[in-house]
C-alpha positions as MATLAB code, in Angstrom:
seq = 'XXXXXXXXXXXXXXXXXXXXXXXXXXXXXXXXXXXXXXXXXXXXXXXXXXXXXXXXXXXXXXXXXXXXXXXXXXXXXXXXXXXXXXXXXXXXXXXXXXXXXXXXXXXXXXXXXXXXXXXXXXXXXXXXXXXXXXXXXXXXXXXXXXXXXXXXXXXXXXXXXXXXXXXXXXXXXXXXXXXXXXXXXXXXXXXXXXXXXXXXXXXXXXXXXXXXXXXXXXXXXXXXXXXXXXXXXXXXXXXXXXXXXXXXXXXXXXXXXXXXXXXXXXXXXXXXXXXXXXXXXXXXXXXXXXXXXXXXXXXXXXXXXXXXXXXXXXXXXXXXXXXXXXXXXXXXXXXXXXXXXXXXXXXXXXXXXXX';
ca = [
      39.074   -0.573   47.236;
      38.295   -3.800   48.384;
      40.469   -6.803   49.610;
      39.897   -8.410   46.358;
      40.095   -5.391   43.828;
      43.122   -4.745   41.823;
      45.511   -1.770   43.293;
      46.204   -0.857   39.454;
      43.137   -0.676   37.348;
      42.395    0.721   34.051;
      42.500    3.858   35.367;
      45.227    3.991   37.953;
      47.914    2.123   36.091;
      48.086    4.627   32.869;
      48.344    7.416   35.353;
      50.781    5.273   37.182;
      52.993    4.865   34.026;
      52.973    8.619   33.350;
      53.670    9.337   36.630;
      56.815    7.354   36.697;
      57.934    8.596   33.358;
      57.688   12.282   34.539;
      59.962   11.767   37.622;
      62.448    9.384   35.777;
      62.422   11.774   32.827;
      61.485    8.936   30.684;
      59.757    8.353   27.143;
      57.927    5.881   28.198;
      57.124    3.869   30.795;
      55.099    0.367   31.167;
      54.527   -1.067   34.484;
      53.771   -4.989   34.494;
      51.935   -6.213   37.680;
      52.777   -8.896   39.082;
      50.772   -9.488   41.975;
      50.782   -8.652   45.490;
      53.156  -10.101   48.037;
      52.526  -12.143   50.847;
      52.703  -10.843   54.597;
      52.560   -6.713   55.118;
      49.684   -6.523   57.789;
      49.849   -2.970   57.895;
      51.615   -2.337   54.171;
      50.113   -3.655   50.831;
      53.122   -4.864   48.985;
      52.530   -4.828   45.151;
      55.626   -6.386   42.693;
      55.989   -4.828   39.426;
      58.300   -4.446   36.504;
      59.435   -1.038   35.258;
      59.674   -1.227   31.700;
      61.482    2.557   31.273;
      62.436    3.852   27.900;
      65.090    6.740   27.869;
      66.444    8.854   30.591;
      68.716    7.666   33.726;
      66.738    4.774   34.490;
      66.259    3.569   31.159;
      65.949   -0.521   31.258;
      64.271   -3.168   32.795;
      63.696   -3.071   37.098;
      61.961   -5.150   39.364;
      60.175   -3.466   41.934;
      58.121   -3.204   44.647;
      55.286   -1.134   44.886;
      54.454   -0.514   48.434;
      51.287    1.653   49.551;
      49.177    1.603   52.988;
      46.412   -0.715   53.729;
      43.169    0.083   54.611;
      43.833    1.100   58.097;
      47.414    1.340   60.477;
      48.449    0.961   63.742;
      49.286    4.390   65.873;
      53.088    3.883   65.559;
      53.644    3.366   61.624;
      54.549    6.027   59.411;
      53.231    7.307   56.071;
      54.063    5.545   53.411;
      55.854    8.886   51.912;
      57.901    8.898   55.320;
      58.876    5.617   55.066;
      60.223    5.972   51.846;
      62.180    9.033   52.665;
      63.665    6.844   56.020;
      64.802    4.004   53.362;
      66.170    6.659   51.258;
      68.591    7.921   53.891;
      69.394    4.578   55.289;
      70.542    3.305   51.272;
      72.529    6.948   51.084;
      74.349    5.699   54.586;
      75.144    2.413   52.922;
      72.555    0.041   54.902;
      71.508   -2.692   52.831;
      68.046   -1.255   52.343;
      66.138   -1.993   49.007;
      66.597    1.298   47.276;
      63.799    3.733   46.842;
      63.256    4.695   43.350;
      60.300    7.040   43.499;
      58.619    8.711   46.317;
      55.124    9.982   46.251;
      54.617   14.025   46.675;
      51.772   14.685   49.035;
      52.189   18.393   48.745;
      52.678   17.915   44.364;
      49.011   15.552   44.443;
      50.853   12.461   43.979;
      48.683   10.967   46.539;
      45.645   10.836   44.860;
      47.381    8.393   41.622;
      46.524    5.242   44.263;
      44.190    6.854   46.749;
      47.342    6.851   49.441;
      50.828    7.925   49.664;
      53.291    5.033   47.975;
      57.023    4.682   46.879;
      58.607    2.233   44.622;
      61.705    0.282   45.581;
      63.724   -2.126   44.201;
      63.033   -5.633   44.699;
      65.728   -7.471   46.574;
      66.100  -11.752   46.176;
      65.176  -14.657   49.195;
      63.296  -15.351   51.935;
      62.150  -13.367   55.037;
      59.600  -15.598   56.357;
      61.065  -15.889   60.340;
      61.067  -19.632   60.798;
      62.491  -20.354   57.096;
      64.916  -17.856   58.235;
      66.251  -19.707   61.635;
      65.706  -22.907   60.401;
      69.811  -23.808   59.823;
      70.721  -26.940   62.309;
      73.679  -24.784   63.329;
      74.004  -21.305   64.624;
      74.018  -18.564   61.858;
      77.284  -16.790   63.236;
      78.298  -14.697   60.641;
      74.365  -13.659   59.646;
      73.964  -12.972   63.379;
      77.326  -10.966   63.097;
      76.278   -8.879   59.519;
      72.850   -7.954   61.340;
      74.635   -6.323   63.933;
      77.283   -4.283   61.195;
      74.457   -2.995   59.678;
      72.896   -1.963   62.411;
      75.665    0.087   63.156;
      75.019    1.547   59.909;
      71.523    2.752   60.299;
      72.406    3.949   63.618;
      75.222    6.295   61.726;
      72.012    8.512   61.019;
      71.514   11.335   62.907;
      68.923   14.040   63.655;
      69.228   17.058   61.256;
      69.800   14.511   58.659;
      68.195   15.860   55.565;
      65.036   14.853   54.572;
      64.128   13.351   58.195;
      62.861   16.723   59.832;
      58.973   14.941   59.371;
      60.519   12.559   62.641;
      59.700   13.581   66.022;
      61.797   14.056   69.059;
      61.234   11.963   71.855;
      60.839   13.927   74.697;
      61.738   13.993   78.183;
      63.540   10.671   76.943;
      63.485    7.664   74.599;
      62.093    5.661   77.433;
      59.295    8.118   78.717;
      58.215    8.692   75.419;
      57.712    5.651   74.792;
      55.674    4.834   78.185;
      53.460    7.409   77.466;
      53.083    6.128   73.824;
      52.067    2.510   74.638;
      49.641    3.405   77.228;
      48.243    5.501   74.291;
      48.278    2.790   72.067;
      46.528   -0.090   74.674;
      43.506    1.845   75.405;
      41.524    0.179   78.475;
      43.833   -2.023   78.518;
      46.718    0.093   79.663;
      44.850    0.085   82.938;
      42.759   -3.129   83.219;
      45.198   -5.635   82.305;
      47.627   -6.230   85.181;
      50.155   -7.815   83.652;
      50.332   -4.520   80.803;
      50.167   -1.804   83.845;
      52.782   -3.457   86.098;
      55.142   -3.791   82.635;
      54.161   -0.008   82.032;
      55.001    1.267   85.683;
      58.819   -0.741   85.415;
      59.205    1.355   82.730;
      58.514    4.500   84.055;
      60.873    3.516   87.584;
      63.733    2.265   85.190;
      63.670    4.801   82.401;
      67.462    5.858   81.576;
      68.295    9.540   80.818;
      67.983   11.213   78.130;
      71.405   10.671   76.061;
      72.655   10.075   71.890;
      69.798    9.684   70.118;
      69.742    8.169   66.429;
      67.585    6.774   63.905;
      66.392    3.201   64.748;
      64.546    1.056   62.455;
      62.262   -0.045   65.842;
      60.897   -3.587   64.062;
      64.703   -4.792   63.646;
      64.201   -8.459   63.876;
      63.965  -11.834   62.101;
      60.905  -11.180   59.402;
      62.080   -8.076   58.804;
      65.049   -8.784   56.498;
      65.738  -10.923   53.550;
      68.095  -13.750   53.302;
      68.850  -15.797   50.128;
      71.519  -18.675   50.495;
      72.554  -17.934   53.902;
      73.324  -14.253   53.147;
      71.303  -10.711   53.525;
      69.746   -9.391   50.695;
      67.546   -6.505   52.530;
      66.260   -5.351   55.207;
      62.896   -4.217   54.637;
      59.703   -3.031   56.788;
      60.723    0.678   58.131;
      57.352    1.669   58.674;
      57.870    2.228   62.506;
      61.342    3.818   62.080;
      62.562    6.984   64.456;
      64.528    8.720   66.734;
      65.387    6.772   69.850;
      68.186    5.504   72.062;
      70.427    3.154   69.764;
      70.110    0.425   72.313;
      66.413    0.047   71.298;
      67.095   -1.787   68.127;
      69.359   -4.449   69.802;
      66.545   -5.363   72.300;
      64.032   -5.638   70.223;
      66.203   -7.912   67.779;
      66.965  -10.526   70.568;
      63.412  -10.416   72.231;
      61.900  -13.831   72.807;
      58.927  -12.732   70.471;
      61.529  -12.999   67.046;
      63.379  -16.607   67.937;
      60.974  -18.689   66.104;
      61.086  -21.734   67.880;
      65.357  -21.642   68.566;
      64.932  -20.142   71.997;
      68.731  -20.981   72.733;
      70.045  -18.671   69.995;
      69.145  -15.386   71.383;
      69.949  -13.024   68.669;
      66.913  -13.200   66.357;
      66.749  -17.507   66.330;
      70.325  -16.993   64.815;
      73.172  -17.089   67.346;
      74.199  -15.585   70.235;
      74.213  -12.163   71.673;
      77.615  -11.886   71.341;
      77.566  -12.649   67.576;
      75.104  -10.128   67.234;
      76.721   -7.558   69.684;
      80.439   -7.785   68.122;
      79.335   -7.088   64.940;
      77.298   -3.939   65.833;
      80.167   -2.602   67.259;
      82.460   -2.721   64.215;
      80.680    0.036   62.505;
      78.304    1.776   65.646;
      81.203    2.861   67.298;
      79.974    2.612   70.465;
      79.778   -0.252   72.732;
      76.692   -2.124   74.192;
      75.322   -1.371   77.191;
      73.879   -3.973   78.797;
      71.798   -2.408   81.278;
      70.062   -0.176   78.401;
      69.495   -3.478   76.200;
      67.619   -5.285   79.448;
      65.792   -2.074   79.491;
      64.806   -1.955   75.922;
      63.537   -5.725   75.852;
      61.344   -4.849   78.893;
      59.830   -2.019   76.523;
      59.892   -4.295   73.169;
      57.339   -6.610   75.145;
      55.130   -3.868   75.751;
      55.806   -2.394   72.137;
      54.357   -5.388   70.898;
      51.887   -6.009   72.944;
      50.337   -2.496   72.230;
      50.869   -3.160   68.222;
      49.002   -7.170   68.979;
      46.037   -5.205   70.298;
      45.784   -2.329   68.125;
      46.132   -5.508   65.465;
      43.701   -7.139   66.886;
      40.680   -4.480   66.750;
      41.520   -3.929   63.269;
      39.891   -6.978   62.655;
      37.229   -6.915   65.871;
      35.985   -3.598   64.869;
      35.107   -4.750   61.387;
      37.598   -2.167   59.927;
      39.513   -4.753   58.129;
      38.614   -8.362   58.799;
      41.838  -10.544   58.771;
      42.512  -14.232   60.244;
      45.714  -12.535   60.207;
      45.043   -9.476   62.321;
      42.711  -11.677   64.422;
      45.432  -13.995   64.915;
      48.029  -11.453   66.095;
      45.776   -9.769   68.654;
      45.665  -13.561   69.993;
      49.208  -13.410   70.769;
      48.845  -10.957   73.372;
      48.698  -13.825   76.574;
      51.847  -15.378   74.832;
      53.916  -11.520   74.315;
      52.617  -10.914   78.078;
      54.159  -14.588   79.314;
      57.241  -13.381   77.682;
      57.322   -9.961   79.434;
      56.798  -11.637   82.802;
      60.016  -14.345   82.005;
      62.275  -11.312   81.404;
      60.963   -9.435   84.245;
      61.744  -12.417   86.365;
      64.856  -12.884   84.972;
      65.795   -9.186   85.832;
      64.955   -9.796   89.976;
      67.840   -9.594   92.091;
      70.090   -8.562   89.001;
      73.015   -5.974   89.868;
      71.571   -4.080   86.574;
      70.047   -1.000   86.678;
      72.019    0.035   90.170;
      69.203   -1.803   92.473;
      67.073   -4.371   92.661;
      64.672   -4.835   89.927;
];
């Protein structure tokens, strides 16, 4: 399938419809297409209407259609996965679009669109970052509702059903996820200084191994939908997974996700604290400072990994994209950014000794 071809032809879209009929136990269904969505560098976003005649779902539903692109980036999940993660974050009352149908590897569903897919429901607004942070005045009570639902998501646990496809990280959150970003960097876990020396602090610093939940692990401004100052959904849970809960809240306040309001250090929307409080009404457990500082040293190198891996999507001629190109560009900037917090942490009284 090219960039240009349409994901439901003639021949997919029939099949589509039965599909969909069969698992809604439907009459009939008719899907309307209307066009893909913008953004989703590693997910092709399709929105549809489900026209569904008889059975449960009977009515009229706008959706979202959301399938793999043409390559990934090592940490995303299958598209089957990911719909299964959303699933079980809507059961623990996250505001998470809600998963209507899954895709069954295992049943052949797979081969309807050429990849695994799910369809979800399609939530109102805007989750473009810097239309997002744009308010002349701090978004308190946004800043404050990200955090409660954070607490939410982080209510799921492992042995939660239909999550046994997730990995454990092992020794620890934070050694797993060393060993996973030097993976991901190639050469350049090695040859870039700035990436190695970010790579070694985390190895020094790593915390033990303690609670582990499900983190959504691309929690940040882009990733959720706002429409009139309030959240509609948060979307994008293709790198989701066990880790320590503090992971989430670092990556969240990282410099990369401000857009432009560098004072407001929770997402471009308030401060910490706004952010922080809220989490713990419904986490119930507080934050820990010294694992957050911890977790934003690793969401620099998370991202730079993800930039690069972006990046030779395009250079490699797998998938040409101004916008992949453009994010494996960013890597000086994520790398700057890595350096400032680094800095910051010198002389700290975190982590029990100089840093």
């Amino acid at each position: 399938m090219t960039a240009e071809a349409p994901l439901l032809d003639e021949t997919r879209l029939p099949r589509l419809e039965a599909w969909i009929a069969d698992k809604a136990g439907a009459d009939r269904v008719t899907v309307v297409d209307e066009g893909r969505l913008s953004g989703g560098a590693i997910s092709l976003n399709l929105a549809v209407t489900l026209e569904i005649e008889g059975g449960a779902f009977a009515g009229r539903h706008e959706a979202v259609l959301r399938t793999g692109s043409a390559s990934g980036v090592s940490a995303s999940l299958g598209k089957a996965e990911e719909g299964m993660v959303l699933r079980a974050a809507f059961a623990a009352g996250a505001r998470a679009p809600e998963p209507l149908f899954i895709s069954d590897a295992a049943g052949g569903d797979d081969a309807l669109l050429g990849a695994p897919f799910y369809i979800m429901r399609r939530a109102r607004g805007v989750a473009a970052g810097r239309k997002v942070v744009k308010a002349e005045q701090p978004q308190r009570e946004l800043a404050r509702e990200m955090g409660r639902q954070l607490g939410l998501i982080h209510s799921i646990k492992p042995g939660t059903a239909g999550l046994d496809f997730l990995p454990m990280p092992e020794p620890s959150p934070g050694l797993q996820c060393e060993r996973d970003y030097r993976e991901w960097m190639g050469r350049f876990a090695g040859t870039d200084p700035v990436l190695a020396y970010g790579l070694r602090w985390l190895t020094l610093y790593a915390p033990p191994a303690g609670e582990v939940v499900l983190c959504h692990r691309d929690y940040r401004t882009g990733n959720y939908m706002v429409d009139q100052g309030r959240l509609t959904a948060i979307i994008d849970w293709e790198f989701a997974g066990w880790s320590d809960p503090m992971e989430d809240l670092a990556w969240f306040c990282a410099a990369s996700w401000r857009f432009g309001q560098a004072g407001r250090e929770a997402g471009g929307l308030s401060d910490r604290a706004d952010f922080y409080s809220g989490y713990e009404e419904t986490a119930g457990r507080r934050v820990d400072q010294e694992a957050v500082a911890y977790w934003e040293t690793a969401a620099y190198l998370r991202w730079a990994a993800v930039a690069i891996q972006q990046g030779m999507r395009h250079t490699s001629g797998t998938e040409p994209s101004i916008e992949l190109a453009l994010t494996g560009r960013m890597l000086p900037e994520i790398e700057q950014d890595l350096l400032r917090h680094l800095d910051s942490l010198a002389g700290s009284t975190l982590f029990g000794r100089t840093a």
